[in-house]
GROMACS .gro file of C-alpha atoms in nm:
model
  493
    1MET     CA    1   0.000   0.000   0.000
    2LYS     CA    2   0.132   0.341  -0.094
    3LYS     CA    3   0.218   0.564   0.192
    4VAL     CA    4   0.090   0.922   0.174
    5ILE     CA    5   0.290   1.193   0.347
    6LYS     CA    6   0.139   1.537   0.401
    7LEU     CA    7   0.304   1.849   0.541
    8THR     CA    8   0.101   2.158   0.624
    9CYS     CA    9   0.293   2.478   0.693
   10ILE     CA   10   0.028   2.714   0.826
   11VAL     CA   11   0.104   2.631   1.190
   12LEU     CA   12   0.479   2.670   1.134
   13SER     CA   13   0.421   3.008   0.971
   14CYS     CA   14   0.211   3.129   1.261
   15ILE     CA   15   0.471   3.019   1.514
   16PHE     CA   16   0.738   3.203   1.317
   17ILE     CA   17   0.534   3.525   1.292
   18PHE     CA   18   0.461   3.524   1.667
   19SER     CA   19   0.833   3.472   1.732
   20LEU     CA   20   0.900   3.807   1.569
   21THR     CA   21   0.723   4.001   1.843
   22GLY     CA   22   0.975   4.195   2.044
   23CYS     CA   23   1.200   4.244   1.739
   24SER     CA   24   1.034   4.558   1.608
   25ASP     CA   25   1.324   4.775   1.725
   26THR     CA   26   1.552   4.605   1.470
   27LYS     CA   27   1.305   4.617   1.183
   28ASP     CA   28   1.438   4.953   1.056
   29ALA     CA   29   1.796   4.824   1.034
   30TYR     CA   30   1.985   4.828   0.704
   31ILE     CA   31   2.240   4.558   0.626
   32TYR     CA   32   2.541   4.650   0.412
   33PHE     CA   33   2.692   4.363   0.216
   34GLU     CA   34   2.999   4.363  -0.008
   35LEU     CA   35   3.022   4.130  -0.308
   36THR     CA   36   3.353   4.013  -0.450
   37GLU     CA   37   3.215   4.011  -0.805
   38THR     CA   38   2.925   4.178  -0.983
   39PRO     CA   39   2.634   3.971  -1.113
   40LYS     CA   40   2.574   3.948  -1.487
   41THR     CA   41   2.219   3.817  -1.463
   42LEU     CA   42   1.948   3.774  -1.201
   43ASP     CA   43   1.750   3.529  -1.411
   44PRO     CA   44   1.701   3.236  -1.168
   45GLN     CA   45   1.705   2.972  -1.440
   46ILE     CA   46   2.048   3.072  -1.578
   47ALA     CA   47   2.227   3.227  -1.277
   48SER     CA   48   2.541   3.044  -1.170
   49THR     CA   49   2.782   3.260  -0.967
   50ASP     CA   50   2.771   3.316  -0.592
   51SER     CA   51   2.686   3.684  -0.638
   52GLU     CA   52   2.394   3.603  -0.868
   53LEU     CA   53   2.262   3.320  -0.653
   54LEU     CA   54   2.290   3.526  -0.334
   55ILE     CA   55   2.063   3.802  -0.466
   56ILE     CA   56   1.819   3.557  -0.624
   57LYS     CA   57   1.798   3.364  -0.294
   58ASN     CA   58   1.671   3.681  -0.128
   59ILE     CA   59   1.431   3.820  -0.387
   60HIS     CA   60   1.271   3.487  -0.479
   61GLU     CA   61   1.093   3.210  -0.299
   62GLY     CA   62   1.023   2.862  -0.433
   63LEU     CA   63   0.767   2.598  -0.352
   64MET     CA   64   0.991   2.510  -0.057
   65ARG     CA   65   1.250   2.711   0.136
   66GLU     CA   66   1.479   2.673   0.437
   67ASN     CA   67   1.399   2.816   0.779
   68ASP     CA   68   1.656   2.971   1.011
   69LYS     CA   69   1.748   2.626   1.146
   70GLY     CA   70   1.826   2.492   0.800
   71GLU     CA   71   1.510   2.282   0.787
   72ILE     CA   72   1.316   2.256   0.460
   73VAL     CA   73   0.969   2.401   0.501
   74CYS     CA   74   0.695   2.527   0.273
   75GLY     CA   75   0.756   2.848   0.083
   76ILE     CA   76   0.500   2.952  -0.176
   77ALA     CA   77   0.348   2.608  -0.128
   78GLU     CA   78   0.095   2.606   0.154
   79SER     CA   79   0.121   2.228   0.180
   80TYR     CA   80   0.239   1.924  -0.011
   81LYS     CA   81   0.161   1.554  -0.034
   82LYS     CA   82   0.397   1.275  -0.135
   83ASP     CA   83   0.249   0.958  -0.280
   84GLY     CA   84   0.525   0.724  -0.393
   85LEU     CA   85   0.726   0.916  -0.653
   86THR     CA   86   0.459   1.184  -0.694
   87TYR     CA   87   0.461   1.518  -0.511
   88SER     CA   88   0.157   1.749  -0.516
   89PHE     CA   89   0.212   2.109  -0.403
   90THR     CA   90  -0.082   2.337  -0.322
   91LEU     CA   91   0.011   2.706  -0.340
   92ARG     CA   92  -0.080   2.974  -0.089
   93LYS     CA   93  -0.375   3.171  -0.221
   94ASP     CA   94  -0.225   3.501  -0.099
   95ALA     CA   95   0.116   3.456  -0.266
   96GLU     CA   96   0.187   3.753  -0.493
   97TRP     CA   97   0.459   3.887  -0.720
   98SER     CA   98   0.605   4.225  -0.631
   99ASN     CA   99   0.379   4.384  -0.897
  100GLY     CA  100   0.068   4.260  -0.714
  101GLU     CA  101  -0.015   3.975  -0.951
  102LYS     CA  102  -0.098   3.636  -0.804
  103ILE     CA  103   0.173   3.370  -0.816
  104THR     CA  104   0.025   3.063  -0.980
  105ALA     CA  105   0.113   2.699  -1.034
  106ARG     CA  106   0.159   2.789  -1.401
  107ASP     CA  107   0.446   3.018  -1.301
  108PHE     CA  108   0.629   2.717  -1.161
  109GLU     CA  109   0.543   2.500  -1.459
  110PHE     CA  110   0.684   2.766  -1.692
  111ALA     CA  111   0.998   2.793  -1.479
  112PHE     CA  112   1.062   2.419  -1.505
  113LEU     CA  113   1.002   2.429  -1.880
  114ARG     CA  114   1.254   2.712  -1.915
  115ALA     CA  115   1.507   2.541  -1.688
  116LEU     CA  116   1.495   2.219  -1.889
  117SER     CA  117   1.469   2.371  -2.235
  118PRO     CA  118   1.784   2.298  -2.439
  119GLU     CA  119   1.776   2.659  -2.561
  120THR     CA  120   1.809   2.792  -2.205
  121ASN     CA  121   2.125   2.591  -2.136
  122ALA     CA  122   2.063   2.622  -1.762
  123PRO     CA  123   2.380   2.550  -1.561
  124PHE     CA  124   2.194   2.353  -1.294
  125ALA     CA  125   1.951   2.168  -1.522
  126SER     CA  126   2.096   1.836  -1.405
  127ARG     CA  127   1.926   1.891  -1.068
  128LEU     CA  128   1.590   1.843  -1.238
  129MET     CA  129   1.671   1.531  -1.441
  130CYS     CA  130   1.506   1.327  -1.165
  131ILE     CA  131   1.167   1.448  -1.297
  132LYS     CA  132   0.986   1.206  -1.523
  133GLY     CA  133   1.024   1.313  -1.886
  134ALA     CA  134   1.285   1.581  -1.806
  135SER     CA  135   1.571   1.425  -2.002
  136GLU     CA  136   1.351   1.368  -2.307
  137TYR     CA  137   1.235   1.730  -2.301
  138ASN     CA  138   1.590   1.854  -2.243
  139SER     CA  139   1.716   1.659  -2.543
  140GLY     CA  140   1.441   1.799  -2.766
  141ALA     CA  141   1.274   1.460  -2.811
  142THR     CA  142   0.943   1.584  -2.662
  143ASN     CA  143   0.772   1.922  -2.627
  144THR     CA  144   0.629   1.859  -2.280
  145ILE     CA  145   0.755   1.724  -1.948
  146SER     CA  146   0.539   1.422  -1.874
  147GLY     CA  147   0.611   1.435  -1.499
  148ILE     CA  148   0.467   1.785  -1.447
  149SER     CA  149   0.098   1.879  -1.445
  150VAL     CA  150  -0.101   2.175  -1.313
  151ASN     CA  151  -0.456   2.192  -1.179
  152ASN     CA  152  -0.574   2.528  -1.042
  153ASP     CA  153  -0.347   2.610  -0.742
  154THR     CA  154  -0.174   2.271  -0.744
  155ILE     CA  155   0.136   2.158  -0.932
  156THR     CA  156   0.209   1.785  -0.938
  157ILE     CA  157   0.559   1.654  -1.005
  158THR     CA  158   0.639   1.286  -1.061
  159LEU     CA  159   0.998   1.161  -1.041
  160ASN     CA  160   1.174   0.884  -1.231
  161GLN     CA  161   1.308   0.739  -0.909
  162GLU     CA  162   1.341   0.830  -0.543
  163ASP     CA  163   1.554   1.140  -0.490
  164ASN     CA  164   1.627   1.236  -0.130
  165GLU     CA  165   1.757   1.574  -0.247
  166PHE     CA  166   1.443   1.675  -0.438
  167LEU     CA  167   1.283   1.899  -0.174
  168LYS     CA  168   1.620   2.064  -0.120
  169THR     CA  169   1.648   2.121  -0.497
  170LEU     CA  170   1.315   2.302  -0.490
  171THR     CA  171   1.471   2.567  -0.266
  172THR     CA  172   1.742   2.652  -0.520
  173ALA     CA  173   1.745   2.923  -0.786
  174ILE     CA  174   1.666   2.707  -1.086
  175CYS     CA  175   1.328   2.617  -0.932
  176MET     CA  176   1.213   2.973  -0.866
  177PRO     CA  177   0.884   3.069  -1.038
  178CYS     CA  178   0.876   3.267  -1.363
  179ASN     CA  179   0.579   3.474  -1.480
  180GLN     CA  180   0.549   3.389  -1.849
  181LYS     CA  181   0.371   3.712  -1.950
  182PHE     CA  182   0.631   3.928  -1.774
  183PHE     CA  183   0.914   3.718  -1.917
  184GLU     CA  184   0.789   3.757  -2.273
  185GLU     CA  185   0.724   4.130  -2.232
  186SER     CA  186   1.087   4.171  -2.120
  187LYS     CA  187   1.190   4.082  -2.477
  188GLY     CA  188   1.523   3.922  -2.396
  189LYS     CA  189   1.607   4.152  -2.102
  190TYR     CA  190   1.456   3.934  -1.828
  191GLY     CA  191   1.679   3.938  -1.521
  192LEU     CA  192   1.922   4.190  -1.672
  193PHE     CA  193   1.782   4.518  -1.537
  194ALA     CA  194   1.581   4.619  -1.230
  195ASP     CA  195   1.273   4.692  -1.444
  196ASN     CA  196   1.289   4.338  -1.585
  197ILE     CA  197   1.279   4.161  -1.250
  198LEU     CA  198   0.980   4.050  -1.045
  199SER     CA  199   1.025   3.939  -0.685
  200SER     CA  200   0.843   3.645  -0.532
  201GLY     CA  201   1.030   3.643  -0.199
  202SER     CA  202   1.060   3.858   0.111
  203TYR     CA  203   1.273   4.127  -0.058
  204GLU     CA  204   1.216   4.335  -0.370
  205LEU     CA  205   1.501   4.460  -0.588
  206THR     CA  206   1.433   4.833  -0.625
  207ARG     CA  207   1.762   4.950  -0.775
  208TRP     CA  208   2.041   4.795  -0.978
  209ARG     CA  209   2.310   5.045  -1.068
  210LYS     CA  210   2.566   4.892  -1.299
  211GLU     CA  211   2.816   5.169  -1.373
  212THR     CA  212   2.925   5.216  -1.010
  213PHE     CA  213   2.774   4.891  -0.890
  214GLY     CA  214   2.502   4.899  -0.631
  215ILE     CA  215   2.188   4.696  -0.558
  216ARG     CA  216   1.914   4.780  -0.313
  217LEU     CA  217   1.680   4.521  -0.166
  218TYR     CA  218   1.385   4.639   0.043
  219ASP     CA  219   1.161   4.416   0.248
  220ARG     CA  220   0.821   4.363   0.085
  221GLU     CA  221   0.535   4.488   0.299
  222ASP     CA  222   0.297   4.279   0.089
  223TYR     CA  223   0.493   3.956   0.142
  224THR     CA  224   0.273   3.705   0.328
  225GLY     CA  225   0.501   3.404   0.343
  226PHE     CA  226   0.701   3.225   0.609
  227ALA     CA  227   1.017   3.439   0.612
  228VAL     CA  228   0.912   3.797   0.681
  229ALA     CA  229   1.236   4.000   0.683
  230LYS     CA  230   1.365   4.104   1.025
  231ASN     CA  231   1.536   4.409   0.874
  232SER     CA  232   1.421   4.681   0.636
  233ALA     CA  233   1.677   4.664   0.358
  234VAL     CA  234   1.999   4.520   0.225
  235PHE     CA  235   2.240   4.745   0.035
  236ILE     CA  236   2.483   4.550  -0.180
  237THR     CA  237   2.803   4.694  -0.328
  238CYS     CA  238   3.119   4.567  -0.494
  239ASN     CA  239   3.404   4.810  -0.429
  240LYS     CA  240   3.771   4.719  -0.403
  241ASP     CA  241   3.880   5.056  -0.267
  242GLU     CA  242   4.011   4.908   0.060
  243PRO     CA  243   4.049   4.565   0.222
  244ILE     CA  244   3.719   4.402   0.315
  245ILE     CA  245   3.837   4.318   0.667
  246ASP     CA  246   3.906   4.688   0.728
  247LYS     CA  247   3.561   4.781   0.600
  248ILE     CA  248   3.389   4.546   0.843
  249ASN     CA  249   3.612   4.654   1.131
  250ASN     CA  250   3.545   5.022   1.056
  251ASP     CA  251   3.166   4.969   1.029
  252LYS     CA  252   3.153   5.058   0.660
  253ILE     CA  253   2.991   4.725   0.575
  254ASP     CA  254   2.831   4.452   0.784
  255MET     CA  255   2.929   4.136   0.602
  256ALA     CA  256   3.112   3.989   0.304
  257PHE     CA  257   3.288   3.683   0.169
  258ILE     CA  258   3.658   3.690   0.256
  259ASP     CA  259   3.960   3.487   0.149
  260ALA     CA  260   4.007   3.189   0.377
  261ALA     CA  261   4.362   3.308   0.452
  262LEU     CA  262   4.216   3.615   0.628
  263THR     CA  263   4.012   3.415   0.880
  264GLU     CA  264   4.266   3.446   1.159
  265GLN     CA  265   4.293   3.822   1.110
  266ALA     CA  266   3.914   3.854   1.118
  267HIS     CA  267   3.893   3.667   1.448
  268SER     CA  268   4.166   3.885   1.599
  269LEU     CA  269   3.940   4.186   1.532
  270ASN     CA  270   3.634   4.016   1.688
  271ILE     CA  271   3.476   3.975   1.346
  272LYS     CA  272   3.256   3.667   1.330
  273THR     CA  273   3.279   3.405   1.056
  274LYS     CA  274   3.093   3.112   0.909
  275GLU     CA  275   3.317   2.863   0.731
  276PHE     CA  276   3.249   2.581   0.487
  277ASN     CA  277   3.519   2.336   0.381
  278ASN     CA  278   3.382   2.284   0.031
  279ILE     CA  279   3.680   2.333  -0.204
  280CYS     CA  280   3.947   2.080  -0.301
  281TRP     CA  281   4.256   2.169  -0.507
  282PHE     CA  282   4.391   1.913  -0.750
  283LEU     CA  283   4.707   1.861  -0.948
  284SER     CA  284   4.614   1.712  -1.285
  285LEU     CA  285   4.871   1.514  -1.485
  286GLY     CA  286   4.783   1.488  -1.853
  287LYS     CA  287   4.743   1.200  -2.092
  288ASP     CA  288   5.075   1.288  -2.261
  289PHE     CA  289   5.247   1.122  -1.965
  290SER     CA  290   5.247   0.746  -1.916
  291GLU     CA  291   5.076   0.606  -1.607
  292PRO     CA  292   5.410   0.517  -1.440
  293MET     CA  293   5.538   0.872  -1.504
  294ARG     CA  294   5.223   1.022  -1.351
  295LYS     CA  295   5.258   0.790  -1.052
  296SER     CA  296   5.617   0.904  -0.996
  297PHE     CA  297   5.500   1.265  -0.968
  298ALA     CA  298   5.215   1.162  -0.739
  299LEU     CA  299   5.462   0.982  -0.509
  300LEU     CA  300   5.663   1.304  -0.490
  301THR     CA  301   5.371   1.536  -0.410
  302GLY     CA  302   5.294   1.481  -0.042
  303ASP     CA  303   5.206   1.750   0.208
  304GLU     CA  304   5.551   1.697   0.359
  305ILE     CA  305   5.688   1.931   0.093
  306PHE     CA  306   5.428   2.209   0.095
  307SER     CA  307   5.242   2.208   0.429
  308SER     CA  308   5.454   2.495   0.564
  309SER     CA  309   5.329   2.716   0.279
  310LEU     CA  310   4.959   2.650   0.338
  311PRO     CA  311   4.776   2.969   0.444
  312VAL     CA  312   4.516   2.976   0.719
  313GLY     CA  313   4.194   2.822   0.590
  314TYR     CA  314   4.380   2.573   0.367
  315THR     CA  315   4.451   2.215   0.478
  316ALA     CA  316   4.647   1.933   0.313
  317ALA     CA  317   4.398   1.707   0.135
  318THR     CA  318   4.344   1.350   0.249
  319SER     CA  319   4.060   1.278   0.005
  320VAL     CA  320   3.910   1.388  -0.327
  321TYR     CA  321   3.604   1.501  -0.131
  322PRO     CA  322   3.600   1.825   0.070
  323ASP     CA  323   3.482   1.782   0.430
  324ILE     CA  324   3.135   1.924   0.361
  325LEU     CA  325   3.049   1.613   0.154
  326THR     CA  326   3.159   1.334   0.386
  327LYS     CA  327   3.127   1.266   0.757
  328LYS     CA  328   3.479   1.123   0.780
  329PRO     CA  329   3.797   1.131   0.566
  330ILE     CA  330   3.822   0.870   0.292
  331SER     CA  331   4.171   0.738   0.221
  332ASN     CA  332   4.097   0.469  -0.040
  333GLY     CA  333   4.323   0.485  -0.343
  334TYR     CA  334   4.530   0.769  -0.202
  335THR     CA  335   4.901   0.765  -0.298
  336THR     CA  336   5.127   0.809   0.005
  337TYR     CA  337   5.438   1.024  -0.035
  338ASP     CA  338   5.744   0.807  -0.100
  339LEU     CA  339   6.059   0.987  -0.211
  340GLU     CA  340   6.274   0.685  -0.300
  341ALA     CA  341   5.998   0.493  -0.478
  342GLY     CA  342   5.904   0.805  -0.674
  343LYS     CA  343   6.261   0.876  -0.782
  344GLN     CA  344   6.322   0.518  -0.889
  345LEU     CA  345   5.999   0.499  -1.088
  346TYR     CA  346   6.073   0.832  -1.257
  347LEU     CA  347   6.425   0.728  -1.359
  348THR     CA  348   6.297   0.396  -1.496
  349GLU     CA  349   6.029   0.569  -1.701
  350LEU     CA  350   6.273   0.837  -1.817
  351GLY     CA  351   6.463   0.564  -1.996
  352ASN     CA  352   6.157   0.504  -2.216
  353LEU     CA  353   6.137   0.865  -2.337
  354PRO     CA  354   6.296   0.992  -2.663
  355ASN     CA  355   6.659   1.082  -2.595
  356LYS     CA  356   6.595   0.964  -2.238
  357LYS     CA  357   6.512   1.324  -2.144
  358PHE     CA  358   6.210   1.482  -1.987
  359PRO     CA  359   6.051   1.743  -2.220
  360ASN     CA  360   6.185   2.090  -2.150
  361ASP     CA  361   5.866   2.271  -2.251
  362VAL     CA  362   5.633   2.136  -1.980
  363VAL     CA  363   5.440   2.409  -1.798
  364LEU     CA  364   5.241   2.369  -1.477
  365TYR     CA  365   4.950   2.609  -1.507
  366TYR     CA  366   4.785   2.711  -1.183
  367TYR     CA  367   4.493   2.926  -1.078
  368ASP     CA  368   4.634   3.227  -0.898
  369ASP     CA  369   4.404   3.305  -0.606
  370GLY     CA  370   4.677   3.512  -0.445
  371TYR     CA  371   4.774   3.244  -0.191
  372VAL     CA  372   4.875   2.920  -0.362
  373LYS     CA  373   5.181   3.031  -0.558
  374ASP     CA  374   5.415   2.933  -0.273
  375VAL     CA  375   5.257   2.585  -0.267
  376VAL     CA  376   5.320   2.549  -0.642
  377ILE     CA  377   5.681   2.664  -0.601
  378ASP     CA  378   5.735   2.410  -0.321
  379ILE     CA  379   5.602   2.123  -0.535
  380VAL     CA  380   5.794   2.212  -0.851
  381GLY     CA  381   6.109   2.291  -0.654
  382HIS     CA  382   6.095   1.951  -0.487
  383TRP     CA  383   6.068   1.779  -0.824
  384GLN     CA  384   6.356   1.980  -0.960
  385SER     CA  385   6.580   1.904  -0.661
  386ASN     CA  386   6.515   1.532  -0.662
  387LEU     CA  387   6.456   1.455  -1.029
  388SER     CA  388   6.686   1.714  -1.189
  389THR     CA  389   6.381   1.816  -1.392
  390PHE     CA  390   6.290   2.177  -1.464
  391ILE     CA  391   5.919   2.261  -1.502
  392ASN     CA  392   5.792   2.610  -1.576
  393ILE     CA  393   5.497   2.754  -1.386
  394GLU     CA  394   5.241   2.999  -1.519
  395ALA     CA  395   4.945   3.158  -1.342
  396VAL     CA  396   4.600   3.193  -1.498
  397SER     CA  397   4.335   3.437  -1.379
  398SER     CA  398   4.032   3.206  -1.405
  399ALA     CA  399   3.989   2.865  -1.245
  400ASP     CA  400   3.738   2.777  -1.518
  401ILE     CA  401   4.019   2.776  -1.776
  402LEU     CA  402   4.176   2.482  -1.594
  403THR     CA  403   3.874   2.297  -1.455
  404SER     CA  404   3.721   2.276  -1.802
  405GLN     CA  405   4.005   2.049  -1.911
  406LEU     CA  406   3.972   1.808  -1.619
  407GLN     CA  407   3.800   1.535  -1.818
  408ASP     CA  408   3.991   1.558  -2.148
  409GLN     CA  409   4.331   1.635  -1.982
  410SER     CA  410   4.431   1.885  -2.249
  411TYR     CA  411   4.688   2.039  -2.011
  412ARG     CA  412   4.993   1.834  -1.926
  413MET     CA  413   5.007   1.981  -1.576
  414ALA     CA  414   4.763   2.206  -1.393
  415LEU     CA  415   4.668   2.295  -1.036
  416PHE     CA  416   4.318   2.425  -0.970
  417PRO     CA  417   4.019   2.413  -0.733
  418ILE     CA  418   3.700   2.209  -0.764
  419ARG     CA  419   3.416   2.338  -0.549
  420ALA     CA  420   3.116   2.160  -0.409
  421ASP     CA  421   2.825   2.392  -0.493
  422SER     CA  422   2.589   2.185  -0.282
  423LYS     CA  423   2.595   1.881  -0.056
  424ASN     CA  424   2.482   1.672  -0.350
  425ILE     CA  425   2.767   1.427  -0.416
  426LYS     CA  426   2.634   1.354  -0.765
  427GLU     CA  427   2.674   1.718  -0.863
  428TYR     CA  428   3.031   1.726  -0.734
  429LEU     CA  429   3.130   1.408  -0.918
  430ASP     CA  430   2.991   1.547  -1.243
  431ASN     CA  431   3.307   1.762  -1.251
  432PHE     CA  432   3.509   1.447  -1.304
  433GLY     CA  433   3.276   1.283  -1.555
  434ILE     CA  434   3.169   1.027  -1.294
  435GLN     CA  435   2.807   0.911  -1.296
  436TYR     CA  436   2.691   0.868  -0.938
  437ASN     CA  437   2.409   0.623  -0.875
  438GLY     CA  438   2.436   0.573  -0.503
  439ASP     CA  439   2.775   0.404  -0.540
  440ASN     CA  440   3.015   0.351  -0.254
  441LEU     CA  441   3.221   0.670  -0.211
  442GLU     CA  442   3.535   0.475  -0.121
  443THR     CA  443   3.510   0.279  -0.446
  444LEU     CA  444   3.451   0.594  -0.648
  445GLN     CA  445   3.757   0.762  -0.495
  446THR     CA  446   3.971   0.462  -0.588
  447GLN     CA  447   3.834   0.489  -0.941
  448LEU     CA  448   3.912   0.862  -0.960
  449LEU     CA  449   4.267   0.820  -0.835
  450ASP     CA  450   4.344   0.514  -1.044
  451GLY     CA  451   4.595   0.603  -1.313
  452HIS     CA  452   4.715   0.908  -1.115
  453LYS     CA  453   4.554   1.155  -1.352
  454ILE     CA  454   4.465   1.371  -1.054
  455VAL     CA  455   4.635   1.420  -0.718
  456PRO     CA  456   4.443   1.592  -0.433
  457ILE     CA  457   4.663   1.867  -0.290
  458MET     CA  458   4.467   2.072  -0.036
  459THR     CA  459   4.120   2.177   0.075
  460GLN     CA  460   4.002   2.533   0.123
  461ASN     CA  461   3.724   2.700   0.319
  462THR     CA  462   3.461   2.938   0.186
  463VAL     CA  463   3.435   3.207   0.455
  464ILE     CA  464   3.164   3.461   0.532
  465ALA     CA  465   3.272   3.738   0.771
  466TYR     CA  466   3.027   3.962   0.958
  467SER     CA  467   3.023   4.224   1.231
  468LYS     CA  468   2.934   4.172   1.595
  469GLU     CA  469   2.616   4.377   1.539
  470LEU     CA  470   2.463   4.090   1.341
  471SER     CA  471   2.300   3.783   1.489
  472ASN     CA  472   2.093   3.492   1.357
  473VAL     CA  473   2.310   3.483   1.045
  474VAL     CA  474   2.176   3.190   0.844
  475ALA     CA  475   2.412   3.053   0.581
  476GLU     CA  476   2.421   2.728   0.387
  477ILE     CA  477   2.663   2.592   0.128
  478GLY     CA  478   2.589   2.697  -0.230
  479ASN     CA  479   2.271   2.858  -0.366
  480GLY     CA  480   2.392   3.202  -0.261
  481TYR     CA  481   2.480   3.098   0.094
  482ILE     CA  482   2.309   3.381   0.289
  483ASP     CA  483   1.941   3.438   0.365
  484PHE     CA  484   1.921   3.801   0.478
  485SER     CA  485   1.560   3.779   0.591
  486TYR     CA  486   1.652   3.608   0.919
  487ILE     CA  487   1.939   3.841   1.016
  488ILE     CA  488   1.898   4.076   1.311
  489LYS     CA  489   2.113   4.388   1.331
  490ASP     CA  490   2.162   4.541   1.673
  491SER     CA  491   2.359   4.867   1.671
  492ASP     CA  492   2.408   4.841   2.051
  493ALA     CA  493   2.590   4.507   2.025
   0.00000   0.00000   0.00000
């Protein structure tokens, strides 16, 4: 017999609203946030960067959302039922867009159609492939998504198979509603200018200045959902006129992302932080090298030779997975540093090369984040000292230049970060061309490290810094990280 699960959110919403009593003295507070990069689009279906996702997270609300404890609760959905692989979401009748129009189930249907359309090329479309008929629609084989239907204020979604991450996915940008009439009237400018953006969440974007970047978000007085903002506005800038740590310390801004290496300095100034170990740096060794040659370099690339150069917030890797994805370190398949074995293997393989010489034009390209150059120098210097091999190094300004070659190994040597944008292990493994179907993570790591095409070097934290005036700062990995609606600012703190 099928089991029917039903969640009603009215009671939770009432409890939350009553909990706001006594907080009226902070309601007029403005939060000042500094971005590290400016957004190019605020179209939820095609946004991809942290800056874009952060703003979208705060001006939009999906069928589901997260509360200030990180629990998934109803958003624009008033309630939902789960019957096997089928979810039915009934929308709140009072849910409105920022222009006063009612938010409908059709707005969500249109959003899913846009997200999965091959023409949209949505960066997070893979999150929705669990929906029945999604892959066929995405490939252009059908003109409808068989697993989605709408009836009045209810949208029903049927999955191909059980997906424990589905409700979480519904809280992310790609699942935010889209008003088809407004979208079409925008004539290709949807999400690109303030006038071409509708808000469905607790904040409304009222200004987007692009020349000297600035965005203003004001709390919506007509918002009737679960997460009524506890502050009046969020002012977002992106200025590099002085160090971010100094700006927070001097009360010029309230919060910002900072480089992990600055965490210690922030704490010394009584600046609070939230940290997520969700980045792993890899050395890739290309297909031009034989497997024994790659293994020799892997044997000579232990943290023994570069740990002293690791900045604060960086830790020698013990796994291909950053800590945020696993409950405990996974060592399967990991190559342990062995100087003598590495040297012997290298010299043996050198004898198989033309003229018995290592190529003199090999370059190790690395992403220059401002902190890892010393690590690269340590690694290459160690090779040179022990193998009498000279390898050039060259910095690149974009990690994407290097990560894009991870699967085809077009670079002979490269060092770059891979970031977990969510806690979804499948999404992380997609970076390596690995199809995850609930497989054993230890086995998958062995598979990834087999052949020594990649060598995990170090992990890195994503760090959010904020002033002592702020409390109830709710942040979660990926999807923009910060929900401003829950933050309380107390100038007397």
